[in-house]
């Protein structure tokens, strides 16, 4: 059996993670947001609002999500380009497809809440907004981590950012804010406010997953040129990390020193300190947390 190329293996891994992410996201939306009409913004939230306003038995949530996503994909083709479309096409179609499968197989949306008593509407809303946001945020973060989105309002936000020069973060709050406010046309203020909570929670979870999933620590090691090779070899051979070397001059002594810069994983910080002190007890080392690490050894596979 021929060996799979590293790039192909990486792409397969991406598609698997995107698929799992979309499934997790759909579970949160279908079993927590839909049964209690939690409008968390985006195409999903807009579909919940319109489904309630139109109030036709034949009109499924998935039909609305399909309609919005396909329409926005066409708009994106003319405004953002074919390359952008190809990058987001798979998760954009997969998301409403999973919802459609759940709907046509008659999986009840209130399955999780059937064990609740009838007089706990507020507690149900709280649980739906909190746990729904955590699950949706987890799935969405996995999708974002693979450099794609589930389409929908993300397309509108990118168009606003590109053509109207509005900061992307402002475009997100603008579109989601309008959709959440539209919820007042169909639901009471309590439900709308829980939707606001969900919007912010989803954002927090996504940020945590995107950055913490690729975070690390960067070590700055100032050592004597005499010990430079030993420290370098320990990092390369024992930690399997690359490094950058720079010649520097001590401000107090005016002596030449070696500055080694190395980015490592969280669980390698203790070993790094041990290796440095073992080879040069007088070395000066400081380690800072790095918000995001992108590059060979962390994200990009061999060609």
PDB file of C-alpha atoms in Angstrom:
ATOM      1  CA  UNK A   1       0.000   0.000   0.000  1.00  0.00           C
ATOM      2  CA  UNK A   2       1.561   3.348  -1.053  1.00  0.00           C
ATOM      3  CA  UNK A   3       2.421   5.742   1.726  1.00  0.00           C
ATOM      4  CA  UNK A   4       0.147   8.767   1.993  1.00  0.00           C
ATOM      5  CA  UNK A   5       1.862  12.080   1.266  1.00  0.00           C
ATOM      6  CA  UNK A   6       2.221  14.372   4.301  1.00  0.00           C
ATOM      7  CA  UNK A   7       0.184  17.116   2.609  1.00  0.00           C
ATOM      8  CA  UNK A   8      -2.623  14.668   1.721  1.00  0.00           C
ATOM      9  CA  UNK A   9      -2.575  13.284   5.257  1.00  0.00           C
ATOM     10  CA  UNK A  10      -2.811  16.837   6.632  1.00  0.00           C
ATOM     11  CA  UNK A  11      -5.776  17.654   4.356  1.00  0.00           C
ATOM     12  CA  UNK A  12      -7.548  14.436   5.380  1.00  0.00           C
ATOM     13  CA  UNK A  13      -7.028  15.364   9.022  1.00  0.00           C
ATOM     14  CA  UNK A  14      -8.514  18.784   8.301  1.00  0.00           C
ATOM     15  CA  UNK A  15     -11.654  17.317   6.720  1.00  0.00           C
ATOM     16  CA  UNK A  16     -12.122  14.905   9.614  1.00  0.00           C
ATOM     17  CA  UNK A  17     -11.809  17.714  12.174  1.00  0.00           C
ATOM     18  CA  UNK A  18     -14.152  19.957  10.153  1.00  0.00           C
ATOM     19  CA  UNK A  19     -16.734  17.164   9.958  1.00  0.00           C
ATOM     20  CA  UNK A  20     -16.546  16.475  13.702  1.00  0.00           C
ATOM     21  CA  UNK A  21     -16.712  20.212  14.408  1.00  0.00           C
ATOM     22  CA  UNK A  22     -19.821  20.711  12.265  1.00  0.00           C
ATOM     23  CA  UNK A  23     -21.513  17.678  13.880  1.00  0.00           C
ATOM     24  CA  UNK A  24     -20.804  19.034  17.388  1.00  0.00           C
ATOM     25  CA  UNK A  25     -22.000  22.487  16.366  1.00  0.00           C
ATOM     26  CA  UNK A  26     -25.222  21.050  14.909  1.00  0.00           C
ATOM     27  CA  UNK A  27     -25.922  19.069  18.092  1.00  0.00           C
ATOM     28  CA  UNK A  28     -25.717  22.242  20.156  1.00  0.00           C
ATOM     29  CA  UNK A  29     -27.952  24.144  17.747  1.00  0.00           C
ATOM     30  CA  UNK A  30     -30.536  21.389  17.217  1.00  0.00           C
ATOM     31  CA  UNK A  31     -30.956  20.104  20.773  1.00  0.00           C
ATOM     32  CA  UNK A  32     -30.440  23.324  22.759  1.00  0.00           C
ATOM     33  CA  UNK A  33     -31.201  26.382  20.632  1.00  0.00           C
ATOM     34  CA  UNK A  34     -34.076  25.192  18.428  1.00  0.00           C
ATOM     35  CA  UNK A  35     -36.416  23.751  21.121  1.00  0.00           C
ATOM     36  CA  UNK A  36     -36.301  26.924  23.220  1.00  0.00           C
ATOM     37  CA  UNK A  37     -35.955  29.402  20.335  1.00  0.00           C
ATOM     38  CA  UNK A  38     -32.558  30.695  21.414  1.00  0.00           C
ATOM     39  CA  UNK A  39     -31.467  33.185  18.772  1.00  0.00           C
ATOM     40  CA  UNK A  40     -27.669  33.212  18.903  1.00  0.00           C
ATOM     41  CA  UNK A  41     -27.219  35.218  15.724  1.00  0.00           C
ATOM     42  CA  UNK A  42     -25.966  33.980  12.377  1.00  0.00           C
ATOM     43  CA  UNK A  43     -27.981  32.120   9.783  1.00  0.00           C
ATOM     44  CA  UNK A  44     -29.136  29.597  12.402  1.00  0.00           C
ATOM     45  CA  UNK A  45     -30.592  32.283  14.642  1.00  0.00           C
ATOM     46  CA  UNK A  46     -32.236  34.067  11.697  1.00  0.00           C
ATOM     47  CA  UNK A  47     -33.773  30.765  10.576  1.00  0.00           C
ATOM     48  CA  UNK A  48     -35.267  30.173  14.033  1.00  0.00           C
ATOM     49  CA  UNK A  49     -36.849  33.660  13.974  1.00  0.00           C
ATOM     50  CA  UNK A  50     -38.291  33.307  10.455  1.00  0.00           C
ATOM     51  CA  UNK A  51     -39.543  29.789  11.153  1.00  0.00           C
ATOM     52  CA  UNK A  52     -41.497  31.136  14.112  1.00  0.00           C
ATOM     53  CA  UNK A  53     -42.880  34.135  12.167  1.00  0.00           C
ATOM     54  CA  UNK A  54     -43.933  32.140   9.077  1.00  0.00           C
ATOM     55  CA  UNK A  55     -45.197  29.292  11.295  1.00  0.00           C
ATOM     56  CA  UNK A  56     -45.827  26.710   8.579  1.00  0.00           C
ATOM     57  CA  UNK A  57     -45.532  23.013   9.416  1.00  0.00           C
ATOM     58  CA  UNK A  58     -43.840  22.170   6.103  1.00  0.00           C
ATOM     59  CA  UNK A  59     -41.124  24.808   6.598  1.00  0.00           C
ATOM     60  CA  UNK A  60     -38.156  23.167   8.272  1.00  0.00           C
ATOM     61  CA  UNK A  61     -35.209  24.985   9.849  1.00  0.00           C
ATOM     62  CA  UNK A  62     -32.858  23.180   7.481  1.00  0.00           C
ATOM     63  CA  UNK A  63     -34.711  24.587   4.427  1.00  0.00           C
ATOM     64  CA  UNK A  64     -34.091  28.120   5.663  1.00  0.00           C
ATOM     65  CA  UNK A  65     -30.436  27.454   6.484  1.00  0.00           C
ATOM     66  CA  UNK A  66     -29.950  25.850   3.052  1.00  0.00           C
ATOM     67  CA  UNK A  67     -31.603  28.830   1.371  1.00  0.00           C
ATOM     68  CA  UNK A  68     -29.537  31.450   3.186  1.00  0.00           C
ATOM     69  CA  UNK A  69     -26.263  29.561   2.773  1.00  0.00           C
ATOM     70  CA  UNK A  70     -26.723  28.888  -0.942  1.00  0.00           C
ATOM     71  CA  UNK A  71     -27.801  32.471  -1.603  1.00  0.00           C
ATOM     72  CA  UNK A  72     -24.815  33.833   0.312  1.00  0.00           C
ATOM     73  CA  UNK A  73     -22.450  31.438  -1.483  1.00  0.00           C
ATOM     74  CA  UNK A  74     -23.626  32.880  -4.800  1.00  0.00           C
ATOM     75  CA  UNK A  75     -23.116  36.396  -3.453  1.00  0.00           C
ATOM     76  CA  UNK A  76     -19.655  35.451  -2.198  1.00  0.00           C
ATOM     77  CA  UNK A  77     -18.702  34.081  -5.620  1.00  0.00           C
ATOM     78  CA  UNK A  78     -19.122  37.532  -7.163  1.00  0.00           C
ATOM     79  CA  UNK A  79     -17.687  39.525  -4.267  1.00  0.00           C
ATOM     80  CA  UNK A  80     -15.065  37.400  -2.522  1.00  0.00           C
ATOM     81  CA  UNK A  81     -13.947  35.086  -5.331  1.00  0.00           C
ATOM     82  CA  UNK A  82     -13.915  31.427  -6.268  1.00  0.00           C
ATOM     83  CA  UNK A  83     -11.009  30.548  -3.964  1.00  0.00           C
ATOM     84  CA  UNK A  84     -12.954  31.690  -0.904  1.00  0.00           C
ATOM     85  CA  UNK A  85     -15.986  29.650  -2.017  1.00  0.00           C
ATOM     86  CA  UNK A  86     -13.966  26.452  -2.395  1.00  0.00           C
ATOM     87  CA  UNK A  87     -12.504  26.890   1.093  1.00  0.00           C
ATOM     88  CA  UNK A  88     -15.885  27.165   2.842  1.00  0.00           C
ATOM     89  CA  UNK A  89     -18.101  25.057   0.540  1.00  0.00           C
ATOM     90  CA  UNK A  90     -17.891  21.736   2.425  1.00  0.00           C
ATOM     91  CA  UNK A  91     -18.835  22.932   5.955  1.00  0.00           C
ATOM     92  CA  UNK A  92     -21.377  25.407   4.548  1.00  0.00           C
ATOM     93  CA  UNK A  93     -23.325  22.565   2.888  1.00  0.00           C
ATOM     94  CA  UNK A  94     -22.661  19.967   5.610  1.00  0.00           C
ATOM     95  CA  UNK A  95     -24.182  22.101   8.401  1.00  0.00           C
ATOM     96  CA  UNK A  96     -27.775  22.306   7.027  1.00  0.00           C
ATOM     97  CA  UNK A  97     -27.489  18.742   5.691  1.00  0.00           C
ATOM     98  CA  UNK A  98     -27.018  17.326   9.209  1.00  0.00           C
ATOM     99  CA  UNK A  99     -29.935  19.436  10.452  1.00  0.00           C
ATOM    100  CA  UNK A 100     -32.047  18.120   7.538  1.00  0.00           C
ATOM    101  CA  UNK A 101     -31.180  14.500   8.359  1.00  0.00           C
ATOM    102  CA  UNK A 102     -32.185  15.020  12.002  1.00  0.00           C
ATOM    103  CA  UNK A 103     -35.465  16.622  10.911  1.00  0.00           C
ATOM    104  CA  UNK A 104     -36.524  14.029   8.317  1.00  0.00           C
ATOM    105  CA  UNK A 105     -35.722  11.185  10.717  1.00  0.00           C
ATOM    106  CA  UNK A 106     -38.001  12.923  13.248  1.00  0.00           C
ATOM    107  CA  UNK A 107     -35.401  13.195  15.985  1.00  0.00           C
ATOM    108  CA  UNK A 108     -37.206  15.374  18.571  1.00  0.00           C
ATOM    109  CA  UNK A 109     -35.464  18.689  19.233  1.00  0.00           C
ATOM    110  CA  UNK A 110     -36.631  18.685  22.866  1.00  0.00           C
ATOM    111  CA  UNK A 111     -35.115  15.278  23.619  1.00  0.00           C
ATOM    112  CA  UNK A 112     -32.793  16.661  26.295  1.00  0.00           C
ATOM    113  CA  UNK A 113     -35.480  18.757  27.995  1.00  0.00           C
ATOM    114  CA  UNK A 114     -38.163  16.071  28.263  1.00  0.00           C
ATOM    115  CA  UNK A 115     -36.962  15.171  31.734  1.00  0.00           C
ATOM    116  CA  UNK A 116     -37.555  18.718  33.004  1.00  0.00           C
ATOM    117  CA  UNK A 117     -40.685  19.640  34.946  1.00  0.00           C
ATOM    118  CA  UNK A 118     -43.198  22.004  33.351  1.00  0.00           C
ATOM    119  CA  UNK A 119     -42.546  24.883  35.747  1.00  0.00           C
ATOM    120  CA  UNK A 120     -38.856  25.362  35.010  1.00  0.00           C
ATOM    121  CA  UNK A 121     -39.004  27.414  31.792  1.00  0.00           C
ATOM    122  CA  UNK A 122     -36.385  29.895  33.005  1.00  0.00           C
ATOM    123  CA  UNK A 123     -33.959  27.188  34.092  1.00  0.00           C
ATOM    124  CA  UNK A 124     -34.424  25.494  30.719  1.00  0.00           C
ATOM    125  CA  UNK A 125     -33.566  28.758  28.953  1.00  0.00           C
ATOM    126  CA  UNK A 126     -30.485  29.165  31.124  1.00  0.00           C
ATOM    127  CA  UNK A 127     -29.301  25.606  30.469  1.00  0.00           C
ATOM    128  CA  UNK A 128     -30.047  25.913  26.755  1.00  0.00           C
ATOM    129  CA  UNK A 129     -28.135  29.191  26.371  1.00  0.00           C
ATOM    130  CA  UNK A 130     -25.136  28.079  28.457  1.00  0.00           C
ATOM    131  CA  UNK A 131     -24.664  24.500  27.280  1.00  0.00           C
ATOM    132  CA  UNK A 132     -25.818  25.265  23.751  1.00  0.00           C
ATOM    133  CA  UNK A 133     -23.249  28.059  23.495  1.00  0.00           C
ATOM    134  CA  UNK A 134     -20.482  25.827  24.880  1.00  0.00           C
ATOM    135  CA  UNK A 135     -21.251  23.026  22.413  1.00  0.00           C
ATOM    136  CA  UNK A 136     -21.764  25.311  19.401  1.00  0.00           C
ATOM    137  CA  UNK A 137     -18.622  27.269  20.306  1.00  0.00           C
ATOM    138  CA  UNK A 138     -16.607  24.060  20.594  1.00  0.00           C
ATOM    139  CA  UNK A 139     -17.725  22.855  17.170  1.00  0.00           C
ATOM    140  CA  UNK A 140     -17.315  26.259  15.547  1.00  0.00           C
ATOM    141  CA  UNK A 141     -13.840  26.629  17.039  1.00  0.00           C
ATOM    142  CA  UNK A 142     -12.790  23.300  15.507  1.00  0.00           C
ATOM    143  CA  UNK A 143     -14.049  24.478  12.122  1.00  0.00           C
ATOM    144  CA  UNK A 144     -12.276  27.848  12.408  1.00  0.00           C
ATOM    145  CA  UNK A 145      -9.084  26.097  13.487  1.00  0.00           C
ATOM    146  CA  UNK A 146      -8.962  24.496  10.050  1.00  0.00           C
ATOM    147  CA  UNK A 147      -9.090  27.813   8.194  1.00  0.00           C
ATOM    148  CA  UNK A 148     -12.715  27.622   7.086  1.00  0.00           C
ATOM    149  CA  UNK A 149     -16.199  28.598   8.275  1.00  0.00           C
ATOM    150  CA  UNK A 150     -19.753  27.351   8.005  1.00  0.00           C
ATOM    151  CA  UNK A 151     -20.539  30.208   5.626  1.00  0.00           C
ATOM    152  CA  UNK A 152     -23.711  32.123   6.412  1.00  0.00           C
ATOM    153  CA  UNK A 153     -23.242  35.495   8.074  1.00  0.00           C
ATOM    154  CA  UNK A 154     -19.478  35.112   7.920  1.00  0.00           C
ATOM    155  CA  UNK A 155     -19.805  35.905   4.206  1.00  0.00           C
ATOM    156  CA  UNK A 156     -21.790  39.061   4.926  1.00  0.00           C
ATOM    157  CA  UNK A 157     -19.251  40.114   7.551  1.00  0.00           C
ATOM    158  CA  UNK A 158     -16.346  39.662   5.135  1.00  0.00           C
ATOM    159  CA  UNK A 159     -18.160  41.651   2.450  1.00  0.00           C
ATOM    160  CA  UNK A 160     -18.838  44.501   4.890  1.00  0.00           C
ATOM    161  CA  UNK A 161     -15.188  44.424   5.958  1.00  0.00           C
ATOM    162  CA  UNK A 162     -13.882  44.382   2.379  1.00  0.00           C
ATOM    163  CA  UNK A 163     -16.121  46.917   0.679  1.00  0.00           C
ATOM    164  CA  UNK A 164     -17.114  49.258   3.506  1.00  0.00           C
ATOM    165  CA  UNK A 165     -13.791  49.137   5.387  1.00  0.00           C
ATOM    166  CA  UNK A 166     -15.582  48.302   8.639  1.00  0.00           C
ATOM    167  CA  UNK A 167     -13.362  46.392  11.114  1.00  0.00           C
ATOM    168  CA  UNK A 168     -14.198  42.690  11.015  1.00  0.00           C
ATOM    169  CA  UNK A 169     -14.976  42.534  14.754  1.00  0.00           C
ATOM    170  CA  UNK A 170     -17.450  45.417  14.334  1.00  0.00           C
ATOM    171  CA  UNK A 171     -19.057  43.661  11.332  1.00  0.00           C
ATOM    172  CA  UNK A 172     -19.581  40.530  13.461  1.00  0.00           C
ATOM    173  CA  UNK A 173     -21.308  42.406  16.288  1.00  0.00           C
ATOM    174  CA  UNK A 174     -23.315  44.456  13.769  1.00  0.00           C
ATOM    175  CA  UNK A 175     -24.780  41.490  11.866  1.00  0.00           C
ATOM    176  CA  UNK A 176     -25.314  39.241  14.884  1.00  0.00           C
ATOM    177  CA  UNK A 177     -26.726  42.176  16.861  1.00  0.00           C
ATOM    178  CA  UNK A 178     -29.313  42.928  14.169  1.00  0.00           C
ATOM    179  CA  UNK A 179     -30.347  39.264  13.974  1.00  0.00           C
ATOM    180  CA  UNK A 180     -30.699  38.989  17.762  1.00  0.00           C
ATOM    181  CA  UNK A 181     -32.799  42.181  17.851  1.00  0.00           C
ATOM    182  CA  UNK A 182     -35.013  40.758  15.085  1.00  0.00           C
ATOM    183  CA  UNK A 183     -35.845  38.053  17.601  1.00  0.00           C
ATOM    184  CA  UNK A 184     -38.126  40.599  19.298  1.00  0.00           C
ATOM    185  CA  UNK A 185     -40.498  40.189  16.344  1.00  0.00           C
ATOM    186  CA  UNK A 186     -41.103  36.572  17.290  1.00  0.00           C
ATOM    187  CA  UNK A 187     -40.131  36.070  20.940  1.00  0.00           C
ATOM    188  CA  UNK A 188     -40.362  37.840  24.278  1.00  0.00           C
ATOM    189  CA  UNK A 189     -37.525  39.891  25.741  1.00  0.00           C
ATOM    190  CA  UNK A 190     -36.424  37.103  28.092  1.00  0.00           C
ATOM    191  CA  UNK A 191     -35.705  34.709  25.225  1.00  0.00           C
ATOM    192  CA  UNK A 192     -33.908  37.471  23.302  1.00  0.00           C
ATOM    193  CA  UNK A 193     -31.668  38.294  26.275  1.00  0.00           C
ATOM    194  CA  UNK A 194     -30.677  34.649  26.631  1.00  0.00           C
ATOM    195  CA  UNK A 195     -29.780  34.786  22.937  1.00  0.00           C
ATOM    196  CA  UNK A 196     -27.457  37.720  23.686  1.00  0.00           C
ATOM    197  CA  UNK A 197     -25.780  35.652  26.416  1.00  0.00           C
ATOM    198  CA  UNK A 198     -25.266  32.821  23.922  1.00  0.00           C
ATOM    199  CA  UNK A 199     -23.678  35.126  21.335  1.00  0.00           C
ATOM    200  CA  UNK A 200     -21.025  36.299  23.785  1.00  0.00           C
ATOM    201  CA  UNK A 201     -20.402  32.819  25.211  1.00  0.00           C
ATOM    202  CA  UNK A 202     -19.922  31.332  21.740  1.00  0.00           C
ATOM    203  CA  UNK A 203     -17.376  34.058  20.975  1.00  0.00           C
ATOM    204  CA  UNK A 204     -15.455  33.341  24.177  1.00  0.00           C
ATOM    205  CA  UNK A 205     -15.362  29.582  23.562  1.00  0.00           C
ATOM    206  CA  UNK A 206     -14.265  30.023  19.935  1.00  0.00           C
ATOM    207  CA  UNK A 207     -11.455  32.386  20.979  1.00  0.00           C
ATOM    208  CA  UNK A 208     -10.260  29.919  23.609  1.00  0.00           C
ATOM    209  CA  UNK A 209     -10.173  27.026  21.158  1.00  0.00           C
ATOM    210  CA  UNK A 210      -8.585  28.976  18.296  1.00  0.00           C
ATOM    211  CA  UNK A 211      -5.756  30.462  20.330  1.00  0.00           C
ATOM    212  CA  UNK A 212      -5.202  27.913  23.111  1.00  0.00           C
ATOM    213  CA  UNK A 213      -5.162  25.097  20.566  1.00  0.00           C
ATOM    214  CA  UNK A 214      -2.114  26.674  18.918  1.00  0.00           C
ATOM    215  CA  UNK A 215      -0.536  28.427  21.871  1.00  0.00           C
ATOM    216  CA  UNK A 216       2.910  27.773  23.247  1.00  0.00           C
ATOM    217  CA  UNK A 217       5.803  29.372  25.065  1.00  0.00           C
ATOM    218  CA  UNK A 218       8.763  31.261  23.657  1.00  0.00           C
ATOM    219  CA  UNK A 219      12.063  30.999  25.514  1.00  0.00           C
ATOM    220  CA  UNK A 220      14.820  33.603  25.272  1.00  0.00           C
ATOM    221  CA  UNK A 221      18.096  32.122  26.439  1.00  0.00           C
ATOM    222  CA  UNK A 222      21.170  34.316  26.876  1.00  0.00           C
ATOM    223  CA  UNK A 223      24.234  32.128  27.180  1.00  0.00           C
ATOM    224  CA  UNK A 224      27.983  32.238  26.717  1.00  0.00           C
ATOM    225  CA  UNK A 225      29.231  31.453  23.176  1.00  0.00           C
ATOM    226  CA  UNK A 226      31.255  28.665  24.788  1.00  0.00           C
ATOM    227  CA  UNK A 227      28.056  26.835  25.794  1.00  0.00           C
ATOM    228  CA  UNK A 228      25.965  27.798  22.784  1.00  0.00           C
ATOM    229  CA  UNK A 229      26.418  24.526  20.898  1.00  0.00           C
ATOM    230  CA  UNK A 230      25.555  22.371  23.921  1.00  0.00           C
ATOM    231  CA  UNK A 231      22.353  24.317  24.590  1.00  0.00           C
ATOM    232  CA  UNK A 232      21.460  24.289  20.896  1.00  0.00           C
ATOM    233  CA  UNK A 233      21.990  20.518  20.580  1.00  0.00           C
ATOM    234  CA  UNK A 234      19.904  19.835  23.678  1.00  0.00           C
ATOM    235  CA  UNK A 235      16.976  21.818  22.241  1.00  0.00           C
ATOM    236  CA  UNK A 236      17.217  20.246  18.786  1.00  0.00           C
ATOM    237  CA  UNK A 237      17.949  16.660  19.823  1.00  0.00           C
ATOM    238  CA  UNK A 238      16.080  16.319  23.123  1.00  0.00           C
ATOM    239  CA  UNK A 239      13.108  18.661  22.592  1.00  0.00           C
ATOM    240  CA  UNK A 240      12.908  18.259  18.827  1.00  0.00           C
ATOM    241  CA  UNK A 241      12.449  22.006  18.379  1.00  0.00           C
ATOM    242  CA  UNK A 242      14.061  24.500  16.065  1.00  0.00           C
ATOM    243  CA  UNK A 243      15.662  27.713  17.241  1.00  0.00           C
ATOM    244  CA  UNK A 244      17.125  31.032  16.161  1.00  0.00           C
ATOM    245  CA  UNK A 245      20.571  32.235  17.218  1.00  0.00           C
ATOM    246  CA  UNK A 246      21.564  35.889  17.522  1.00  0.00           C
ATOM    247  CA  UNK A 247      24.831  37.483  18.612  1.00  0.00           C
ATOM    248  CA  UNK A 248      24.180  40.105  21.290  1.00  0.00           C
ATOM    249  CA  UNK A 249      26.267  42.313  23.571  1.00  0.00           C
ATOM    250  CA  UNK A 250      25.689  42.590  27.299  1.00  0.00           C
ATOM    251  CA  UNK A 251      24.742  46.141  28.262  1.00  0.00           C
ATOM    252  CA  UNK A 252      26.549  45.992  31.601  1.00  0.00           C
ATOM    253  CA  UNK A 253      29.656  43.938  30.709  1.00  0.00           C
ATOM    254  CA  UNK A 254      29.947  44.800  26.985  1.00  0.00           C
ATOM    255  CA  UNK A 255      30.809  41.127  26.441  1.00  0.00           C
ATOM    256  CA  UNK A 256      29.542  39.136  23.489  1.00  0.00           C
ATOM    257  CA  UNK A 257      26.779  36.685  24.318  1.00  0.00           C
ATOM    258  CA  UNK A 258      24.537  34.296  22.384  1.00  0.00           C
ATOM    259  CA  UNK A 259      20.777  34.761  22.345  1.00  0.00           C
ATOM    260  CA  UNK A 260      18.814  31.611  21.518  1.00  0.00           C
ATOM    261  CA  UNK A 261      15.111  31.998  20.743  1.00  0.00           C
ATOM    262  CA  UNK A 262      12.968  28.880  20.815  1.00  0.00           C
ATOM    263  CA  UNK A 263       9.209  28.250  20.795  1.00  0.00           C
ATOM    264  CA  UNK A 264       8.093  25.172  22.698  1.00  0.00           C
ATOM    265  CA  UNK A 265       4.939  23.418  23.860  1.00  0.00           C
ATOM    266  CA  UNK A 266       3.562  23.918  27.359  1.00  0.00           C
ATOM    267  CA  UNK A 267       4.736  20.501  28.587  1.00  0.00           C
ATOM    268  CA  UNK A 268       8.320  21.160  27.454  1.00  0.00           C
ATOM    269  CA  UNK A 269       9.048  24.210  29.628  1.00  0.00           C
ATOM    270  CA  UNK A 270      10.413  22.218  32.577  1.00  0.00           C
ATOM    271  CA  UNK A 271      12.710  20.131  30.371  1.00  0.00           C
ATOM    272  CA  UNK A 272      14.006  23.237  28.607  1.00  0.00           C
ATOM    273  CA  UNK A 273      14.947  24.923  31.879  1.00  0.00           C
ATOM    274  CA  UNK A 274      16.608  21.729  33.067  1.00  0.00           C
ATOM    275  CA  UNK A 275      18.675  21.349  29.865  1.00  0.00           C
ATOM    276  CA  UNK A 276      19.803  24.996  29.893  1.00  0.00           C
ATOM    277  CA  UNK A 277      20.857  24.983  33.551  1.00  0.00           C
ATOM    278  CA  UNK A 278      22.609  21.646  33.107  1.00  0.00           C
ATOM    279  CA  UNK A 279      24.770  22.952  30.262  1.00  0.00           C
ATOM    280  CA  UNK A 280      25.177  26.566  31.403  1.00  0.00           C
ATOM    281  CA  UNK A 281      24.244  27.292  35.047  1.00  0.00           C
ATOM    282  CA  UNK A 282      24.946  31.001  34.474  1.00  0.00           C
ATOM    283  CA  UNK A 283      22.609  31.339  31.508  1.00  0.00           C
ATOM    284  CA  UNK A 284      19.848  33.913  31.748  1.00  0.00           C
ATOM    285  CA  UNK A 285      16.498  32.558  30.549  1.00  0.00           C
ATOM    286  CA  UNK A 286      13.062  34.074  30.421  1.00  0.00           C
ATOM    287  CA  UNK A 287       9.986  32.345  29.027  1.00  0.00           C
ATOM    288  CA  UNK A 288       6.846  34.118  27.830  1.00  0.00           C
ATOM    289  CA  UNK A 289       3.488  32.726  26.817  1.00  0.00           C
ATOM    290  CA  UNK A 290       2.838  32.931  23.073  1.00  0.00           C
ATOM    291  CA  UNK A 291      -0.788  33.478  22.099  1.00  0.00           C
ATOM    292  CA  UNK A 292      -0.598  31.683  18.767  1.00  0.00           C
ATOM    293  CA  UNK A 293       2.046  29.526  17.088  1.00  0.00           C
ATOM    294  CA  UNK A 294       1.851  28.838  13.352  1.00  0.00           C
ATOM    295  CA  UNK A 295       4.590  27.128  11.371  1.00  0.00           C
ATOM    296  CA  UNK A 296       6.483  23.922  10.783  1.00  0.00           C
ATOM    297  CA  UNK A 297       6.307  21.628  13.786  1.00  0.00           C
ATOM    298  CA  UNK A 298       3.068  23.169  15.021  1.00  0.00           C
ATOM    299  CA  UNK A 299       0.653  23.449  12.086  1.00  0.00           C
ATOM    300  CA  UNK A 300       2.133  23.099   8.616  1.00  0.00           C
ATOM    301  CA  UNK A 301       3.068  19.614   7.369  1.00  0.00           C
ATOM    302  CA  UNK A 302       6.015  18.701   5.195  1.00  0.00           C
ATOM    303  CA  UNK A 303       5.516  19.159   1.463  1.00  0.00           C
TER     304      UNK A 303
END
